[in-house]
PDB file of C-alpha atoms and ligand atoms in Angstrom:
ATOM      1  CA  MET A 801     -31.317  41.995  84.131  1.00 86.00           C
ATOM      2  CA  THR A 802     -33.155  39.733  81.672  1.00 96.00           C
ATOM      3  CA  ILE A 803     -31.803  36.216  81.390  1.00 97.00           C
ATOM      4  CA  ALA A 804     -32.080  35.113  77.768  1.00 98.00           C
ATOM      5  CA  LEU A 805     -30.724  31.603  78.084  1.00 98.00           C
ATOM      6  CA  SER A 806     -29.986  29.509  81.115  1.00 98.00           C
ATOM      7  CA  CYS A 807     -28.934  25.944  81.726  1.00 98.00           C
ATOM      8  CA  GLN A 808     -28.906  23.924  84.907  1.00 98.00           C
ATOM      9  CA  GLY A 809     -26.932  20.852  85.860  1.00 98.00           C
ATOM     10  CA  LEU A 810     -25.742  19.887  82.384  1.00 98.00           C
ATOM     11  CA  ALA A 811     -23.760  16.657  82.337  1.00 98.00           C
ATOM     12  CA  ARG A 812     -22.281  14.509  79.600  1.00 98.00           C
ATOM     13  CA  SER A 813     -19.782  11.647  79.530  1.00 98.00           C
ATOM     14  CA  PHE A 814     -17.972  10.068  76.609  1.00 97.00           C
ATOM     15  CA  GLY A 815     -17.090   6.534  77.654  1.00 94.00           C
ATOM     16  CA  GLY A 816     -14.968   7.018  80.768  1.00 91.00           C
ATOM     17  CA  VAL A 817     -14.473  10.765  80.248  1.00 95.00           C
ATOM     18  CA  GLN A 818     -16.872  13.012  82.161  1.00 97.00           C
ATOM     19  CA  ALA A 819     -16.578  16.009  79.837  1.00 98.00           C
ATOM     20  CA  VAL A 820     -19.264  18.147  81.523  1.00 98.00           C
ATOM     21  CA  LYS A 821     -20.337  17.685  85.159  1.00 98.00           C
ATOM     22  CA  GLY A 822     -23.217  19.717  86.471  1.00 97.00           C
ATOM     23  CA  VAL A 823     -22.732  22.973  84.544  1.00 98.00           C
ATOM     24  CA  SER A 824     -25.200  25.781  85.241  1.00 98.00           C
ATOM     25  CA  LEU A 825     -24.933  29.051  83.330  1.00 97.00           C
ATOM     26  CA  SER A 826     -27.106  32.106  82.733  1.00 97.00           C
ATOM     27  CA  LEU A 827     -26.667  34.411  79.762  1.00 98.00           C
ATOM     28  CA  PRO A 828     -28.105  37.888  80.355  1.00 98.00           C
ATOM     29  CA  ALA A 829     -29.454  39.874  77.403  1.00 98.00           C
ATOM     30  CA  GLY A 830     -27.111  42.668  76.330  1.00 98.00           C
ATOM     31  CA  GLN A 831     -24.054  41.148  77.973  1.00 98.00           C
ATOM     32  CA  VAL A 832     -21.002  39.215  76.871  1.00 98.00           C
ATOM     33  CA  THR A 833     -20.278  36.174  79.029  1.00 98.00           C
ATOM     34  CA  ALA A 834     -16.841  34.713  78.324  1.00 98.00           C
ATOM     35  CA  LEU A 835     -16.510  30.977  78.812  1.00 98.00           C
ATOM     36  CA  VAL A 836     -12.861  30.551  79.706  1.00 96.00           C
ATOM     37  CA  GLY A 837     -10.842  27.474  80.609  1.00 95.00           C
ATOM     38  CA  PRO A 838      -7.970  25.252  79.523  1.00 94.00           C
ATOM     39  CA  ASN A 839      -8.073  22.919  76.502  1.00 94.00           C
ATOM     40  CA  GLY A 840     -10.406  20.016  77.120  1.00 96.00           C
ATOM     41  CA  ALA A 841     -12.289  21.814  79.928  1.00 97.00           C
ATOM     42  CA  GLY A 842     -15.632  21.031  78.253  1.00 98.00           C
ATOM     43  CA  LYS A 843     -16.445  24.443  76.746  1.00 98.00           C
ATOM     44  CA  THR A 844     -17.425  23.248  73.269  1.00 98.00           C
ATOM     45  CA  THR A 845     -19.343  20.335  74.781  1.00 98.00           C
ATOM     46  CA  VAL A 846     -21.456  22.796  76.811  1.00 98.00           C
ATOM     47  CA  PHE A 847     -22.401  24.551  73.548  1.00 98.00           C
ATOM     48  CA  ASN A 848     -23.185  21.217  71.898  1.00 98.00           C
ATOM     49  CA  LEU A 849     -25.496  20.255  74.764  1.00 98.00           C
ATOM     50  CA  ILE A 850     -27.359  23.573  74.627  1.00 98.00           C
ATOM     51  CA  THR A 851     -27.797  23.510  70.846  1.00 97.00           C
ATOM     52  CA  GLY A 852     -28.872  19.867  70.606  1.00 97.00           C
ATOM     53  CA  ASN A 853     -25.746  18.830  68.685  1.00 97.00           C
ATOM     54  CA  LEU A 854     -25.158  16.398  71.560  1.00 98.00           C
ATOM     55  CA  ARG A 855     -27.660  14.810  73.935  1.00 97.00           C
ATOM     56  CA  ALA A 856     -27.164  15.612  77.631  1.00 98.00           C
ATOM     57  CA  ASP A 857     -27.005  12.787  80.199  1.00 98.00           C
ATOM     58  CA  GLU A 858     -28.545  15.191  82.713  1.00 98.00           C
ATOM     59  CA  GLY A 859     -29.661  18.788  82.969  1.00 98.00           C
ATOM     60  CA  SER A 860     -32.033  21.283  81.466  1.00 98.00           C
ATOM     61  CA  ALA A 861     -31.894  24.489  79.463  1.00 98.00           C
ATOM     62  CA  THR A 862     -34.401  27.244  78.860  1.00 98.00           C
ATOM     63  CA  LEU A 863     -34.566  30.038  76.308  1.00 98.00           C
ATOM     64  CA  HIS A 864     -36.639  33.003  77.528  1.00 97.00           C
ATOM     65  CA  GLY A 865     -38.112  30.599  80.070  1.00 96.00           C
ATOM     66  CA  LYS A 866     -39.121  27.909  77.557  1.00 97.00           C
ATOM     67  CA  PRO A 867     -37.442  24.499  77.702  1.00 97.00           C
ATOM     68  CA  ILE A 868     -35.144  23.740  74.757  1.00 97.00           C
ATOM     69  CA  MET A 869     -33.520  20.494  75.918  1.00 96.00           C
ATOM     70  CA  GLY A 870     -34.182  17.630  73.538  1.00 94.00           C
ATOM     71  CA  LEU A 871     -34.849  19.901  70.540  1.00 96.00           C
ATOM     72  CA  LYS A 872     -32.983  19.309  67.286  1.00 95.00           C
ATOM     73  CA  PRO A 873     -30.208  21.774  66.386  1.00 95.00           C
ATOM     74  CA  TRP A 874     -32.335  23.446  63.702  1.00 92.00           C
ATOM     75  CA  GLN A 875     -35.183  23.899  66.178  1.00 94.00           C
ATOM     76  CA  VAL A 876     -32.840  25.564  68.682  1.00 96.00           C
ATOM     77  CA  ALA A 877     -31.535  27.779  65.865  1.00 94.00           C
ATOM     78  CA  ARG A 878     -35.040  28.690  64.814  1.00 92.00           C
ATOM     79  CA  ALA A 879     -35.938  29.533  68.426  1.00 94.00           C
ATOM     80  CA  GLY A 880     -33.253  32.230  68.320  1.00 96.00           C
ATOM     81  CA  VAL A 881     -29.885  30.717  69.253  1.00 97.00           C
ATOM     82  CA  ALA A 882     -27.124  31.231  66.670  1.00 97.00           C
ATOM     83  CA  ARG A 883     -23.797  29.493  67.067  1.00 97.00           C
ATOM     84  CA  SER A 884     -20.438  29.355  65.402  1.00 96.00           C
ATOM     85  CA  PHE A 885     -18.139  26.350  65.358  1.00 94.00           C
ATOM     86  CA  GLN A 886     -14.488  26.094  66.323  1.00 91.00           C
ATOM     87  CA  ASP A 887     -13.833  24.534  62.890  1.00 89.00           C
ATOM     88  CA  LEU A 888     -16.247  27.040  61.213  1.00 92.00           C
ATOM     89  CA  ARG A 889     -18.218  24.430  59.179  1.00 92.00           C
ATOM     90  CA  LEU A 890     -18.768  26.651  56.159  1.00 95.00           C
ATOM     91  CA  PHE A 891     -20.143  25.401  52.860  1.00 94.00           C
ATOM     92  CA  GLN A 892     -16.672  25.404  51.321  1.00 94.00           C
ATOM     93  CA  HIS A 893     -17.652  25.326  47.659  1.00 96.00           C
ATOM     94  CA  MET A 894     -20.496  27.808  47.915  1.00 96.00           C
ATOM     95  CA  SER A 895     -20.094  31.565  47.601  1.00 98.00           C
ATOM     96  CA  VAL A 896     -19.915  33.891  50.590  1.00 98.00           C
ATOM     97  CA  ARG A 897     -23.399  35.152  49.682  1.00 97.00           C
ATOM     98  CA  ASP A 898     -24.903  31.655  49.520  1.00 96.00           C
ATOM     99  CA  ASN A 899     -23.246  30.701  52.816  1.00 96.00           C
ATOM    100  CA  VAL A 900     -24.883  33.699  54.466  1.00 96.00           C
ATOM    101  CA  LEU A 901     -28.234  33.189  52.701  1.00 94.00           C
ATOM    102  CA  ALA A 902     -28.331  29.656  54.085  1.00 92.00           C
ATOM    103  CA  ALA A 903     -28.173  31.110  57.605  1.00 92.00           C
ATOM    104  CA  THR A 904     -31.253  33.298  57.070  1.00 89.00           C
ATOM    105  CA  GLU A 905     -33.571  30.298  57.071  1.00 75.00           C
ATOM    106  CA  PRO A 906     -32.438  27.949  59.829  1.00 53.00           C
ATOM    107  CA  ALA A 907     -35.370  25.572  59.285  1.00 54.00           C
ATOM    108  CA  GLY A 908     -33.912  24.204  56.062  1.00 50.00           C
ATOM    109  CA  TRP A 909     -32.682  26.454  53.329  1.00 49.00           C
ATOM    110  CA  PHE A 910     -33.621  24.323  50.390  1.00 55.00           C
ATOM    111  CA  TRP A 911     -37.276  24.716  51.177  1.00 57.00           C
ATOM    112  CA  GLN A 912     -38.063  28.421  50.829  1.00 60.00           C
ATOM    113  CA  PRO A 913     -41.426  29.563  52.152  1.00 63.00           C
ATOM    114  CA  GLY A 914     -43.013  32.750  50.856  1.00 68.00           C
ATOM    115  CA  GLY A 915     -41.961  32.886  47.187  1.00 75.00           C
ATOM    116  CA  ALA A 916     -40.049  35.659  45.447  1.00 80.00           C
ATOM    117  CA  SER A 917     -40.686  38.506  47.906  1.00 81.00           C
ATOM    118  CA  ALA A 918     -39.516  36.393  50.853  1.00 82.00           C
ATOM    119  CA  ARG A 919     -36.460  35.436  48.822  1.00 84.00           C
ATOM    120  CA  ARG A 920     -35.677  39.123  48.154  1.00 88.00           C
ATOM    121  CA  GLU A 921     -36.073  39.913  51.843  1.00 89.00           C
ATOM    122  CA  ARG A 922     -33.630  37.142  52.740  1.00 91.00           C
ATOM    123  CA  GLU A 923     -31.174  38.378  50.123  1.00 93.00           C
ATOM    124  CA  ALA A 924     -31.335  41.891  51.584  1.00 94.00           C
ATOM    125  CA  LYS A 925     -30.676  40.494  55.070  1.00 95.00           C
ATOM    126  CA  ALA A 926     -27.753  38.456  53.762  1.00 97.00           C
ATOM    127  CA  ASP A 927     -26.259  41.471  51.977  1.00 97.00           C
ATOM    128  CA  ALA A 928     -26.579  43.619  55.101  1.00 97.00           C
ATOM    129  CA  ALA A 929     -24.796  40.945  57.152  1.00 98.00           C
ATOM    130  CA  ILE A 930     -22.055  40.605  54.514  1.00 98.00           C
ATOM    131  CA  GLN A 931     -21.532  44.343  54.567  1.00 98.00           C
ATOM    132  CA  ALA A 932     -21.484  44.531  58.369  1.00 97.00           C
ATOM    133  CA  ALA A 933     -18.886  41.760  58.448  1.00 98.00           C
ATOM    134  CA  GLY A 934     -16.746  43.675  55.919  1.00 97.00           C
ATOM    135  CA  LEU A 935     -17.028  41.029  53.180  1.00 98.00           C
ATOM    136  CA  SER A 936     -18.787  42.920  50.354  1.00 98.00           C
ATOM    137  CA  ALA A 937     -15.711  42.771  48.126  1.00 98.00           C
ATOM    138  CA  VAL A 938     -15.588  38.971  48.316  1.00 98.00           C
ATOM    139  CA  ALA A 939     -19.343  38.262  48.307  1.00 98.00           C
ATOM    140  CA  ASP A 940     -19.090  36.149  45.137  1.00 98.00           C
ATOM    141  CA  ALA A 941     -15.927  34.271  46.118  1.00 98.00           C
ATOM    142  CA  ARG A 942     -16.164  30.684  47.316  1.00 98.00           C
ATOM    143  CA  ALA A 943     -15.623  30.131  51.034  1.00 98.00           C
ATOM    144  CA  VAL A 944     -12.732  27.783  50.292  1.00 97.00           C
ATOM    145  CA  ASP A 945     -10.861  30.567  48.469  1.00 98.00           C
ATOM    146  CA  LEU A 946     -11.055  33.102  51.292  1.00 98.00           C
ATOM    147  CA  ALA A 947      -8.139  34.136  53.485  1.00 97.00           C
ATOM    148  CA  TYR A 948      -8.187  32.881  57.074  1.00 96.00           C
ATOM    149  CA  ALA A 949      -9.603  36.042  58.664  1.00 97.00           C
ATOM    150  CA  GLU A 950     -12.239  36.329  55.922  1.00 98.00           C
ATOM    151  CA  ARG A 951     -13.452  32.808  56.746  1.00 97.00           C
ATOM    152  CA  LYS A 952     -13.763  33.801  60.404  1.00 97.00           C
ATOM    153  CA  PHE A 953     -15.757  36.901  59.396  1.00 98.00           C
ATOM    154  CA  LEU A 954     -17.928  34.778  57.092  1.00 98.00           C
ATOM    155  CA  SER A 955     -18.816  32.674  60.097  1.00 98.00           C
ATOM    156  CA  MET A 956     -19.758  35.940  61.880  1.00 98.00           C
ATOM    157  CA  ALA A 957     -21.802  37.128  58.870  1.00 98.00           C
ATOM    158  CA  ARG A 958     -23.829  33.896  59.134  1.00 97.00           C
ATOM    159  CA  ILE A 959     -24.466  34.675  62.813  1.00 97.00           C
ATOM    160  CA  LEU A 960     -25.513  38.258  61.985  1.00 97.00           C
ATOM    161  CA  ALA A 961     -27.875  37.095  59.234  1.00 96.00           C
ATOM    162  CA  ALA A 962     -29.638  34.656  61.545  1.00 94.00           C
ATOM    163  CA  GLU A 963     -31.009  37.617  63.584  1.00 93.00           C
ATOM    164  CA  ALA A 964     -30.846  35.545  66.756  1.00 96.00           C
ATOM    165  CA  ASN A 965     -30.962  37.059  70.212  1.00 96.00           C
ATOM    166  CA  VAL A 966     -28.515  34.550  71.682  1.00 98.00           C
ATOM    167  CA  TRP A 967     -25.072  34.020  70.158  1.00 98.00           C
ATOM    168  CA  LEU A 968     -22.827  31.124  71.147  1.00 98.00           C
ATOM    169  CA  LEU A 969     -19.394  31.792  69.629  1.00 98.00           C
ATOM    170  CA  ASP A 970     -16.683  29.125  69.765  1.00 97.00           C
ATOM    171  CA  GLU A 971     -13.274  30.828  69.490  1.00 97.00           C
ATOM    172  CA  PRO A 972     -14.400  33.276  66.791  1.00 96.00           C
ATOM    173  CA  ALA A 973     -11.337  35.510  67.205  1.00 95.00           C
ATOM    174  CA  SER A 974      -8.619  32.845  67.380  1.00 95.00           C
ATOM    175  CA  GLY A 975      -5.763  33.500  64.975  1.00 95.00           C
ATOM    176  CA  LEU A 976      -6.929  37.014  64.040  1.00 96.00           C
ATOM    177  CA  ASP A 977      -4.356  39.803  63.889  1.00 96.00           C
ATOM    178  CA  LEU A 978      -4.831  42.945  65.963  1.00 95.00           C
ATOM    179  CA  SER A 979      -6.758  44.984  63.394  1.00 96.00           C
ATOM    180  CA  SER A 980      -9.091  42.069  62.548  1.00 97.00           C
ATOM    181  CA  ARG A 981      -9.602  41.512  66.258  1.00 96.00           C
ATOM    182  CA  GLU A 982     -10.644  45.137  66.668  1.00 96.00           C
ATOM    183  CA  ARG A 983     -13.117  44.752  63.795  1.00 96.00           C
ATOM    184  CA  PHE A 984     -14.465  41.632  65.445  1.00 97.00           C
ATOM    185  CA  GLN A 985     -14.815  43.428  68.771  1.00 97.00           C
ATOM    186  CA  GLY A 986     -16.786  46.159  66.985  1.00 97.00           C
ATOM    187  CA  LEU A 987     -19.313  43.570  65.777  1.00 97.00           C
ATOM    188  CA  LEU A 988     -19.765  42.231  69.281  1.00 97.00           C
ATOM    189  CA  HIS A 989     -20.074  45.681  70.872  1.00 97.00           C
ATOM    190  CA  HIS A 990     -22.797  46.500  68.365  1.00 97.00           C
ATOM    191  CA  ALA A 991     -24.720  43.265  69.014  1.00 98.00           C
ATOM    192  CA  ARG A 992     -24.450  43.713  72.761  1.00 98.00           C
ATOM    193  CA  ALA A 993     -25.897  47.212  72.445  1.00 98.00           C
ATOM    194  CA  GLN A 994     -28.823  45.670  70.548  1.00 97.00           C
ATOM    195  CA  GLY A 995     -29.524  43.386  73.522  1.00 98.00           C
ATOM    196  CA  VAL A 996     -28.045  40.138  72.197  1.00 98.00           C
ATOM    197  CA  ALA A 997     -26.947  37.675  74.892  1.00 98.00           C
ATOM    198  CA  ILE A 998     -23.470  36.561  73.844  1.00 98.00           C
ATOM    199  CA  CYS A 999     -21.459  33.633  75.161  1.00 98.00           C
ATOM    200  CA  LEU A1000     -17.890  33.772  73.906  1.00 98.00           C
ATOM    201  CA  ILE A1001     -15.403  30.916  74.188  1.00 98.00           C
ATOM    202  CA  GLU A1002     -12.028  32.595  73.971  1.00 95.00           C
ATOM    203  CA  HIS A1003      -8.449  31.772  74.986  1.00 93.00           C
ATOM    204  CA  ASN A1004      -6.967  35.213  74.324  1.00 92.00           C
ATOM    205  CA  LEU A1005      -7.286  37.065  77.610  1.00 91.00           C
ATOM    206  CA  ASP A1006      -6.833  40.476  75.933  1.00 91.00           C
ATOM    207  CA  VAL A1007      -9.977  39.781  73.895  1.00 94.00           C
ATOM    208  CA  VAL A1008     -11.762  38.488  76.988  1.00 95.00           C
ATOM    209  CA  MET A1009     -10.874  41.557  79.037  1.00 94.00           C
ATOM    210  CA  ALA A1010     -11.835  43.905  76.169  1.00 94.00           C
ATOM    211  CA  LEU A1011     -15.270  42.352  75.683  1.00 96.00           C
ATOM    212  CA  ALA A1012     -16.522  40.366  78.629  1.00 97.00           C
ATOM    213  CA  ASP A1013     -19.044  41.685  81.132  1.00 98.00           C
ATOM    214  CA  ARG A1014     -18.755  38.406  83.024  1.00 97.00           C
ATOM    215  CA  ILE A1015     -16.541  35.357  82.989  1.00 97.00           C
ATOM    216  CA  ALA A1016     -17.485  31.762  83.687  1.00 97.00           C
ATOM    217  CA  PHE A1017     -14.345  29.733  84.355  1.00 96.00           C
ATOM    218  CA  LEU A1018     -14.640  26.087  83.378  1.00 97.00           C
ATOM    219  CA  ASP A1019     -12.174  23.363  84.365  1.00 96.00           C
ATOM    220  CA  ARG A1020     -12.522  19.595  83.975  1.00 96.00           C
ATOM    221  CA  GLY A1021     -16.196  19.944  83.143  1.00 98.00           C
ATOM    222  CA  GLN A1022     -17.169  22.177  86.055  1.00 97.00           C
ATOM    223  CA  VAL A1023     -17.745  25.908  86.502  1.00 97.00           C
ATOM    224  CA  LEU A1024     -15.167  26.798  89.158  1.00 95.00           C
ATOM    225  CA  ALA A1025     -16.010  30.498  89.319  1.00 95.00           C
ATOM    226  CA  GLU A1026     -18.315  33.005  87.728  1.00 95.00           C
ATOM    227  CA  GLY A1027     -18.318  36.769  88.010  1.00 94.00           C
ATOM    228  CA  GLU A1028     -16.742  40.075  87.159  1.00 95.00           C
ATOM    229  CA  PRO A1029     -13.699  39.698  84.805  1.00 95.00           C
ATOM    230  CA  GLN A1030     -11.080  41.531  86.945  1.00 92.00           C
ATOM    231  CA  ALA A1031     -11.926  39.463  90.009  1.00 91.00           C
ATOM    232  CA  ILE A1032     -11.870  36.144  88.147  1.00 92.00           C
ATOM    233  CA  MET A1033      -8.565  36.820  86.407  1.00 86.00           C
ATOM    234  CA  ARG A1034      -6.907  38.052  89.614  1.00 88.00           C
ATOM    235  CA  ASP A1035      -7.632  34.755  91.375  1.00 90.00           C
ATOM    236  CA  PRO A1036      -4.228  32.997  91.652  1.00 89.00           C
ATOM    237  CA  LYS A1037      -5.810  29.535  91.831  1.00 88.00           C
ATOM    238  CA  LEU A1038      -7.622  30.043  88.510  1.00 90.00           C
ATOM    239  CA  ALA A1039      -4.532  31.598  86.914  1.00 86.00           C
ATOM    240  CA  ALA A1040      -2.490  28.531  87.907  1.00 87.00           C
ATOM    241  CA  ILE A1041      -5.080  26.251  86.268  1.00 87.00           C
ATOM    242  CA  TYR A1042      -5.307  28.418  83.185  1.00 85.00           C
ATOM    243  CA  PHE A1043      -1.568  28.780  82.693  1.00 83.00           C
ATOM    244  CA  GLY A1044      -0.966  25.103  83.304  1.00 79.00           C
ATOM    245  CA  ASP A1045       0.953  25.115  86.581  1.00 72.00           C
ATOM    246  CA  ARG A1046      -1.712  23.686  88.848  1.00 70.00           C
ATOM    247  CA  GLN A1047      -0.417  21.834  91.962  1.00 58.00           C
TER     248      GLN A1047
HETATM  249  N1  ATP B1508     -17.876  13.687  70.573  1.00 92.06           N
HETATM  250  C1  ATP B1508     -16.956  13.366  71.503  1.00 92.06           C
HETATM  251  N2  ATP B1508     -16.569  12.068  71.681  1.00 92.06           N
HETATM  252  C2  ATP B1508     -15.673  11.728  72.638  1.00 92.06           C
HETATM  253  N3  ATP B1508     -15.071  12.615  73.457  1.00 92.06           N
HETATM  254  C3  ATP B1508     -15.387  13.911  73.321  1.00 92.06           C
HETATM  255  C4  ATP B1508     -16.349  14.357  72.340  1.00 92.06           C
HETATM  256  N4  ATP B1508     -16.486  15.691  72.451  1.00 92.06           N
HETATM  257  C5  ATP B1508     -15.652  16.072  73.432  1.00 92.06           C
HETATM  258  N5  ATP B1508     -14.998  15.008  73.971  1.00 92.06           N
HETATM  259  C6  ATP B1508     -14.048  15.039  75.103  1.00 92.06           C
HETATM  260  O1  ATP B1508     -14.626  15.864  76.118  1.00 92.06           O
HETATM  261  C7  ATP B1508     -13.640  16.682  76.734  1.00 92.06           C
HETATM  262  C8  ATP B1508     -14.031  18.153  76.598  1.00 92.06           C
HETATM  263  O2  ATP B1508     -13.903  18.518  75.228  1.00 92.06           O
HETATM  264  P1  ATP B1508     -14.321  19.947  74.662  1.00 92.06           P
HETATM  265  O3  ATP B1508     -14.112  19.892  73.205  1.00 92.06           O
HETATM  266  O4  ATP B1508     -15.660  20.286  75.166  1.00 92.06           O
HETATM  267  O5  ATP B1508     -13.235  20.897  75.362  1.00 92.06           O
HETATM  268  P2  ATP B1508     -12.940  22.457  75.132  1.00 92.06           P
HETATM  269  O6  ATP B1508     -12.978  23.103  76.469  1.00 92.06           O
HETATM  270  O7  ATP B1508     -13.815  22.983  74.065  1.00 92.06           O
HETATM  271  O8  ATP B1508     -11.402  22.414  74.639  1.00 92.06           O
HETATM  272  P3  ATP B1508     -10.620  23.369  73.570  1.00 92.06           P
HETATM  273  O9  ATP B1508     -10.265  24.629  74.318  1.00 92.06           O
HETATM  274  O10 ATP B1508      -9.387  22.565  73.258  1.00 92.06           O
HETATM  275  O11 ATP B1508     -11.491  23.566  72.393  1.00 92.06           O
HETATM  276  C9  ATP B1508     -12.311  16.310  76.085  1.00 92.06           C
HETATM  277  O12 ATP B1508     -11.671  15.362  76.885  1.00 92.06           O
HETATM  278  C10 ATP B1508     -12.748  15.729  74.744  1.00 92.06           C
HETATM  279  O13 ATP B1508     -11.809  14.804  74.271  1.00 92.06           O
HETATM  280 MG1   MG B1509     -13.479  23.743  72.183  1.00 92.06          MG
END
């Protein structure tokens, strides 16, 4: 098993709130690791610490064995980590195609190295990602005009176009109906088969059970358990925490 990304002892406080306390995680290539836990457990903060969107108080992270802590978000992206945001963060007034094109050059899309042929190559990549995400019919529409599920799939098209080998996905399937969820699962199955290491934050346990090879259960900033999905979800202590009737 090849570990694509791993972090050790991540910690971060906000004033008096210790949002993340000593989190260690390993993301194997070709596997989906679901990061599960109640609201406020620290899941999004863990992503922000890995991607350089937030500075860690303590801890380290490596990508294919190379340290990435302290890098800027665009440097982490360029190193091969693609992420989606809980609030999507699309370029609302740009077209679907331009939103996806922007993701093909994580170093800064307004400076385009390589001239016209590089530009054509990036356009072909963007179009392939748009097609894979099922958005060809709305490629010229503005992000702001898309339906809810289409915005979620646009966020996935940006991930696909980045050609990263680690994906950090923050609730990418929330609010999707059953058929959209199945389409979404198809995208993840395909990426997993290509060897992408996927970390999926997800509250819907049907989606988790359909996709996850492993679960890391986070509560109050700490990983309480990590392992095979059936075993984690059968644990009555974790279920009580997850469903809100902890003692
Ligand atoms: N930038 C910030 N400033 C202050 N507090 C923050 C910040 N980011 C997160 N927190 C706090 O850290 C804790 C963990 O938040 P986080 O967003 O990581 O949780 P989460 O597990 O992603 O929750 P959810 O499932 O609701 O998305 C919360 O108490 C939150 O209020
Ligand atoms: Mg969150």
